[in-house]
């Protein structure tokens, strides 16, 4: 989109679409790109809420100038978050608008200096403080660790718009539509969960604190820094975030296998078939070597059941499985059911690593039987894999 889009009276989306970056944070694939949403709040004074990745500054500024006119300045830049997908343009923006005052909190100040050597015109605000723009009043809510220590949200009291930065946002460019009632939300909700689970989810306790802090705030529009703007059902995305950060899961199972020659995959498929026979109809089977870990983590965050099936590689779990387990340990997920299946030919240590993972990852319940095979599954191995699938199905039925 070439021009600003009105979000509410006096508030405009001036964000950009990034289809150039293939990996967000150099880690997470972007099959349909990502949007960096900036917003212009135009009262007697003008405030820009967050910037965009540096490469896209021209696009942002051209939208602002088409809206305001060439000579009208931006008075304030509100920095909700310092990760460079939002802060990357600050230094150049400050040179384009020398009178720009940078509104941020105490945690942000040192980051501004460390990232960009910006120290001039920095205005430090406190939690709950307000700035009157004349026609719009901005109130600031400090929400540390959603996603970094300096993270905060900005609320326009006049239009009841919450600029939530990373929270409630997700991957995917805005392709024409920018509002939840203009786009296919089934796609974006999947990408919002992928963003949450991989990037913010480790800090679920802090997300809960932030949601509680916003409990009495009348929110008509949720305007995140990525993905669609929620104006038709703002409470829906807040409710989803609340559920995800409470580790509330849906009744389904994810089975992830790491299989060099297809033998361990056969065990995974036997468990999946039994889950289906037992009428569990949300089953996702991932090949750890071929499906990107961010999608696997997203699906594991969603569903209550997880079965890991790994072969052995050089005495260790198959490397993509080891990588997945390390990610899962870092995310601090809770309240899942887990089953484990291992395969080895000459080094029998696989079950110990799987079991250590299952027992040390927060509050996961290890289901029986543990399935261990040598080289290729025999009839009794298929029977055991099916038994694990059946046991998990019976536990999952309890939550259906
Ligand atoms: Fe979208 Fe934490 O940056």
Coordinates of C-alpha atoms and ligand atoms in Angstrom, one line a residue:
X1 CA 0.0 0.0 0.0
X2 CA 1.4 3.4 -1.0
X3 CA -0.7 5.6 1.2
X4 CA -1.6 6.0 4.8
X5 CA -4.8 4.2 5.8
X6 CA -7.1 5.7 8.4
X7 CA -7.5 3.5 11.5
X8 CA -9.6 5.8 13.6
X9 CA -10.3 9.5 13.6
X10 CA -6.9 11.2 13.3
X11 CA -5.0 8.0 13.5
X12 CA -3.3 6.5 10.4
X13 CA -1.5 3.3 9.6
X14 CA 1.8 4.3 7.9
X15 CA 3.4 0.9 8.1
X16 CA 5.3 -1.1 5.5
X17 CA 5.4 -4.6 4.1
X18 CA 8.7 -6.5 4.0
X19 CA 8.9 -9.2 1.4
X20 CA 12.7 -8.9 1.2
X21 CA 13.6 -10.6 4.5
X22 CA 13.5 -14.4 4.3
X23 CA 14.2 -15.0 8.0
X24 CA 12.8 -12.9 10.8
X25 CA 15.5 -12.4 13.5
X26 CA 17.6 -14.5 11.1
X27 CA 15.7 -17.5 12.4
X28 CA 12.0 -17.7 11.5
X29 CA 10.8 -18.2 7.9
X30 CA 8.5 -15.6 6.4
X31 CA 6.6 -17.4 3.6
X32 CA 4.3 -14.4 3.1
X33 CA 6.6 -11.7 4.5
X34 CA 6.0 -9.5 7.5
X35 CA 4.4 -6.1 8.1
X36 CA 6.0 -3.4 10.3
X37 CA 3.1 -1.3 11.4
X38 CA 3.8 2.3 12.4
X39 CA 1.0 4.7 13.2
X40 CA 0.6 8.4 13.0
X41 CA -1.5 10.1 15.6
X42 CA -2.5 13.6 14.4
X43 CA -3.7 16.1 16.9
X44 CA -2.4 19.6 17.3
X45 CA 0.9 17.8 17.8
X46 CA 1.8 14.8 15.7
X47 CA 3.1 11.5 17.2
X48 CA 4.5 8.6 15.3
X49 CA 4.1 5.3 17.2
X50 CA 7.2 3.1 16.5
X51 CA 9.2 3.1 13.3
X52 CA 10.1 0.3 10.9
X53 CA 13.2 -1.8 9.9
X54 CA 15.8 0.7 8.6
X55 CA 15.7 -0.6 5.0
X56 CA 12.0 0.5 4.7
X57 CA 12.3 4.1 6.2
X58 CA 11.7 5.7 2.8
X59 CA 8.4 4.0 2.4
X60 CA 7.4 5.1 5.9
X61 CA 8.4 8.7 5.4
X62 CA 6.8 9.0 2.0
X63 CA 3.5 7.9 3.5
X64 CA 3.9 10.5 6.3
X65 CA 4.7 13.3 3.9
X66 CA 1.8 12.5 1.6
X67 CA -0.5 12.6 4.6
X68 CA 0.9 15.7 6.5
X69 CA 2.5 17.6 3.6
X70 CA 6.2 18.1 2.9
X71 CA 6.9 20.6 5.7
X72 CA 4.8 19.6 8.7
X73 CA 7.0 17.9 11.2
X74 CA 6.5 14.9 13.4
X75 CA 6.7 16.2 17.0
X76 CA 7.0 13.0 19.0
X77 CA 8.3 9.5 18.3
X78 CA 6.9 6.9 20.8
X79 CA 9.2 4.0 21.1
X80 CA 7.2 1.0 22.4
X81 CA 10.0 -1.5 21.8
X82 CA 13.6 -1.4 20.8
X83 CA 14.0 -4.5 18.7
X84 CA 15.3 -3.2 15.4
X85 CA 12.3 -4.3 13.4
X86 CA 10.6 -1.4 15.1
X87 CA 13.5 0.9 16.1
X88 CA 15.7 0.5 13.0
X89 CA 14.8 3.9 11.5
X90 CA 15.1 6.0 14.7
X91 CA 18.5 7.5 14.0
X92 CA 17.8 8.5 10.4
X93 CA 14.3 9.8 11.3
X94 CA 15.9 12.0 13.9
X95 CA 18.1 13.5 11.3
X96 CA 15.1 14.1 9.0
X97 CA 13.1 15.6 11.9
X98 CA 15.7 17.3 14.1
X99 CA 13.0 18.6 16.5
X100 CA 11.7 15.2 17.1
X101 CA 11.2 14.3 20.8
X102 CA 11.6 10.6 21.6
X103 CA 9.2 9.3 24.2
X104 CA 10.3 6.1 25.9
X105 CA 10.7 4.6 29.4
X106 CA 13.7 4.2 31.6
X107 CA 14.7 0.8 30.2
X108 CA 14.8 2.2 26.7
X109 CA 17.3 5.0 27.2
X110 CA 20.4 3.0 27.4
X111 CA 19.3 0.8 24.4
X112 CA 18.8 4.0 22.3
X113 CA 22.4 4.9 23.0
X114 CA 23.8 1.4 22.6
X115 CA 22.0 0.6 19.3
X116 CA 22.0 4.1 17.7
X117 CA 24.1 6.5 19.8
X118 CA 20.9 8.6 20.2
X119 CA 20.9 10.6 23.4
X120 CA 19.3 14.0 22.4
X121 CA 15.7 14.9 23.0
X122 CA 14.9 11.7 24.8
X123 CA 11.9 12.1 27.1
X124 CA 11.5 9.5 29.8
X125 CA 7.9 8.6 30.8
X126 CA 6.7 6.5 33.7
X127 CA 4.0 3.8 33.8
X128 CA 0.6 5.4 33.5
X129 CA 1.9 8.8 32.4
X130 CA 0.0 10.7 29.7
X131 CA 0.8 13.1 26.9
X132 CA -1.8 15.4 25.6
X133 CA -1.3 16.0 21.8
X134 CA -4.4 18.3 21.6
X135 CA -7.2 16.1 20.2
X136 CA -5.6 12.9 21.3
X137 CA -4.3 11.9 24.8
X138 CA -1.7 9.1 24.8
X139 CA -1.3 7.0 27.9
X140 CA 1.6 4.6 28.5
X141 CA 1.5 1.2 30.0
X142 CA 4.8 -0.4 30.8
X143 CA 4.7 -4.1 29.9
X144 CA 8.2 -5.4 30.5
X145 CA 9.3 -8.6 28.8
X146 CA 6.5 -8.7 26.3
X147 CA 9.0 -9.1 24.5
X148 CA 12.1 -7.2 25.9
X149 CA 12.6 -5.4 29.2
X150 CA 11.7 -2.0 27.8
X151 CA 8.5 -3.1 26.0
X152 CA 5.5 -0.8 26.6
X153 CA 2.1 -0.2 25.1
X154 CA 0.5 3.1 24.2
X155 CA -3.2 3.8 24.5
X156 CA -5.0 6.6 22.8
X157 CA -7.8 7.6 25.2
X158 CA -9.6 9.6 22.6
X159 CA -10.3 6.7 20.1
X160 CA -9.6 3.9 22.6
X161 CA -6.9 2.5 20.4
X162 CA -4.2 0.3 21.9
X163 CA -0.8 0.3 20.2
X164 CA 0.4 -3.0 21.5
X165 CA 3.6 -3.5 19.6
X166 CA 4.6 -7.2 19.4
X167 CA 1.7 -8.4 21.5
X168 CA -1.3 -9.6 19.4
X169 CA 0.8 -9.3 16.2
X170 CA 2.0 -11.9 13.8
X171 CA 3.8 -12.7 10.6
X172 CA 2.4 -12.1 7.1
X173 CA 2.3 -8.9 5.0
X174 CA -0.8 -6.9 4.8
X175 CA -1.9 -7.6 1.2
X176 CA -4.5 -4.9 0.6
X177 CA -6.6 -5.5 3.8
X178 CA -5.1 -4.2 7.0
X179 CA -8.1 -4.8 9.4
X180 CA -9.3 -8.1 10.8
X181 CA -12.6 -7.8 9.0
X182 CA -10.8 -7.3 5.6
X183 CA -8.5 -10.3 5.7
X184 CA -8.6 -14.1 6.1
X185 CA -8.0 -14.3 9.8
X186 CA -7.7 -18.1 9.8
X187 CA -4.4 -17.6 8.1
X188 CA -3.3 -14.7 10.3
X189 CA -4.3 -16.3 13.5
X190 CA -1.9 -19.2 12.7
X191 CA 0.8 -16.7 12.1
X192 CA 0.0 -14.7 15.2
X193 CA 0.4 -18.0 17.2
X194 CA 3.6 -18.8 15.4
X195 CA 4.9 -15.3 16.4
X196 CA 3.7 -15.7 20.0
X197 CA 5.0 -19.2 20.5
X198 CA 8.4 -18.7 19.1
X199 CA 9.1 -15.1 20.1
X200 CA 7.0 -14.0 23.0
X201 CA 5.7 -17.3 24.6
X202 CA 8.7 -17.8 26.8
X203 CA 7.5 -14.7 28.7
X204 CA 4.0 -15.9 29.2
X205 CA 3.9 -14.9 32.8
X206 CA 4.7 -11.3 31.8
X207 CA 2.0 -11.5 29.1
X208 CA -0.4 -12.4 31.9
X209 CA 0.7 -9.5 33.9
X210 CA 0.2 -7.2 31.0
X211 CA -3.2 -8.5 30.2
X212 CA -4.2 -8.0 33.9
X213 CA -2.9 -4.4 33.7
X214 CA -5.1 -3.7 30.7
X215 CA -8.1 -5.3 32.4
X216 CA -10.0 -2.1 33.1
X217 CA -9.0 -0.3 29.8
X218 CA -11.8 0.2 27.3
X219 CA -10.2 -1.1 24.1
X220 CA -12.0 -0.6 20.8
X221 CA -9.1 -1.2 18.5
X222 CA -6.0 -3.3 19.0
X223 CA -3.3 -2.0 16.7
X224 CA -0.2 -4.2 16.9
X225 CA 3.2 -3.7 15.2
X226 CA 2.8 -6.7 13.0
X227 CA -0.2 -8.2 11.2
X228 CA -3.8 -7.1 11.0
X229 CA -5.4 -4.4 13.1
X230 CA -8.2 -5.8 15.3
X231 CA -11.2 -3.5 15.1
X232 CA -14.1 -5.8 14.7
X233 CA -13.3 -8.2 17.5
X234 CA -10.5 -6.8 19.6
X235 CA -11.6 -8.9 22.6
X236 CA -11.1 -12.1 20.5
X237 CA -7.3 -11.6 20.0
X238 CA -6.9 -10.6 23.6
X239 CA -8.7 -13.7 24.7
X240 CA -6.6 -15.9 22.5
X241 CA -3.4 -14.4 23.9
X242 CA -4.8 -14.9 27.4
X243 CA -5.4 -18.6 26.7
X244 CA -2.0 -19.2 25.0
X245 CA -0.1 -17.5 27.8
X246 CA -2.0 -19.5 30.4
X247 CA -0.9 -22.6 28.5
X248 CA -4.4 -23.6 27.8
X249 CA -4.4 -26.1 25.0
X250 CA -6.8 -27.6 22.5
X251 CA -7.7 -31.3 22.4
X252 CA -5.3 -32.7 19.7
X253 CA -1.9 -34.2 19.3
X254 CA 1.3 -33.4 17.5
X255 CA 3.6 -36.2 16.6
X256 CA 7.2 -35.2 15.7
X257 CA 9.6 -37.8 14.3
X258 CA 13.2 -37.7 13.4
X259 CA 13.9 -40.6 11.0
X260 CA 17.0 -41.2 8.9
X261 CA 15.7 -44.2 6.9
X262 CA 11.9 -44.2 7.6
X263 CA 11.8 -46.7 10.4
X264 CA 11.2 -44.3 13.2
X265 CA 8.6 -42.6 11.0
X266 CA 6.7 -45.9 10.9
X267 CA 6.3 -45.8 14.7
X268 CA 5.0 -42.2 14.5
X269 CA 2.5 -43.2 11.9
X270 CA 1.3 -46.2 14.0
X271 CA 0.6 -43.9 17.0
X272 CA -1.1 -41.4 14.7
X273 CA -3.4 -44.0 13.2
X274 CA -4.4 -45.2 16.7
X275 CA -5.2 -41.6 17.7
X276 CA -7.5 -41.3 14.7
X277 CA -9.1 -44.7 15.4
X278 CA -9.9 -43.3 18.8
X279 CA -11.6 -40.3 17.2
X280 CA -9.0 -37.6 17.9
X281 CA -9.4 -35.5 14.9
X282 CA -6.8 -32.9 15.4
X283 CA -3.6 -34.8 14.7
X284 CA -0.5 -33.2 13.1
X285 CA 2.5 -35.3 12.2
X286 CA 5.8 -33.3 11.6
X287 CA 9.0 -34.5 10.1
X288 CA 11.6 -32.7 12.3
X289 CA 14.1 -32.8 9.5
X290 CA 11.9 -31.1 6.9
X291 CA 9.3 -29.0 8.7
X292 CA 10.7 -25.8 10.1
X293 CA 10.9 -25.8 13.9
X294 CA 8.9 -22.6 14.2
X295 CA 5.8 -24.3 12.7
X296 CA 6.4 -27.4 14.9
X297 CA 6.6 -25.2 18.1
X298 CA 3.5 -23.3 17.0
X299 CA 1.5 -26.6 16.7
X300 CA 2.8 -28.0 20.0
X301 CA 1.8 -24.8 21.7
X302 CA -1.7 -25.2 20.4
X303 CA -2.4 -28.9 21.3
X304 CA -2.3 -30.8 24.5
X305 CA -0.7 -34.0 23.3
X306 CA 2.9 -34.4 22.0
X307 CA 4.7 -37.6 20.9
X308 CA 8.4 -37.4 20.1
X309 CA 9.9 -40.2 18.1
X310 CA 13.6 -40.0 17.4
X311 CA 16.3 -42.2 16.0
X312 CA 19.8 -42.0 17.3
X313 CA 22.6 -40.2 15.5
X314 CA 26.2 -40.5 16.7
X315 CA 25.0 -41.6 20.1
X316 CA 22.7 -38.5 20.4
X317 CA 19.1 -37.8 19.4
X318 CA 18.8 -37.1 15.7
X319 CA 20.0 -33.4 15.4
X320 CA 16.7 -31.8 14.3
X321 CA 15.0 -33.5 17.3
X322 CA 17.8 -32.3 19.7
X323 CA 17.3 -28.8 18.3
X324 CA 13.5 -29.0 18.8
X325 CA 13.9 -30.2 22.4
X326 CA 16.3 -27.4 23.1
X327 CA 13.8 -24.9 21.7
X328 CA 11.0 -26.4 23.8
X329 CA 13.0 -26.3 27.0
X330 CA 13.7 -22.6 26.3
X331 CA 10.0 -21.8 25.8
X332 CA 9.0 -23.1 29.2
X333 CA 5.8 -24.7 28.0
X334 CA 3.6 -26.3 30.7
X335 CA 0.6 -28.6 31.0
X336 CA 1.1 -31.0 28.2
X337 CA 0.9 -34.8 27.8
X338 CA 4.0 -36.4 26.3
X339 CA 4.8 -39.8 24.9
X340 CA 8.3 -40.8 23.8
X341 CA 9.6 -43.3 21.3
X342 CA 13.2 -44.0 20.5
X343 CA 15.2 -46.1 17.9
X344 CA 18.8 -47.2 18.0
X345 CA 21.0 -49.7 16.3
X346 CA 24.2 -49.8 18.4
X347 CA 24.1 -46.9 20.9
X348 CA 21.1 -47.3 23.3
X349 CA 21.2 -43.8 25.1
X350 CA 18.3 -42.2 23.1
X351 CA 15.6 -43.0 25.7
X352 CA 17.5 -41.3 28.5
X353 CA 17.7 -38.0 26.6
X354 CA 14.0 -38.2 25.6
X355 CA 13.0 -39.1 29.2
X356 CA 15.2 -36.3 30.7
X357 CA 13.4 -33.9 28.4
X358 CA 10.0 -35.2 29.2
X359 CA 10.6 -35.0 32.9
X360 CA 12.4 -31.7 33.1
X361 CA 10.2 -29.7 30.8
X362 CA 7.7 -27.9 33.0
X363 CA 4.8 -29.9 34.3
X364 CA 4.5 -32.4 31.4
X365 CA 3.0 -35.7 32.1
X366 CA 4.8 -38.7 30.6
X367 CA 2.4 -41.3 29.3
X368 CA 3.2 -45.0 29.0
X369 CA 4.4 -47.1 27.4
X370 CA 7.8 -45.7 26.5
X371 CA 8.6 -47.3 23.1
X372 CA 12.1 -48.3 22.3
X373 CA 13.1 -50.3 19.2
X374 CA 16.3 -51.5 17.5
X375 CA 16.7 -50.5 13.9
X376 CA 13.3 -51.3 12.5
X377 CA 9.8 -51.8 14.0
X378 CA 8.6 -55.4 14.5
X379 CA 5.0 -56.4 15.2
X380 CA 5.3 -56.0 18.9
X381 CA 6.8 -52.5 18.4
X382 CA 3.8 -51.4 16.3
X383 CA 1.5 -52.7 19.0
X384 CA 3.4 -50.7 21.7
X385 CA 3.3 -47.5 19.5
X386 CA -0.5 -48.0 19.0
X387 CA -0.9 -48.5 22.7
X388 CA 0.8 -45.2 23.4
X389 CA -1.5 -43.5 20.8
X390 CA -4.5 -45.1 22.5
X391 CA -3.5 -44.0 25.9
X392 CA -2.9 -40.5 24.7
X393 CA -6.3 -40.5 22.9
X394 CA -8.1 -41.5 26.1
X395 CA -6.5 -38.7 28.0
X396 CA -7.3 -36.2 25.3
X397 CA -10.9 -37.3 25.1
X398 CA -11.3 -36.1 28.7
X399 CA -10.7 -32.5 27.5
X400 CA -13.0 -32.7 24.4
Ligands
LIG1 FE1 8.6 -7.2 16.5 FE2 10.3 -7.9 19.5 O1 10.0 -7.2 17.8

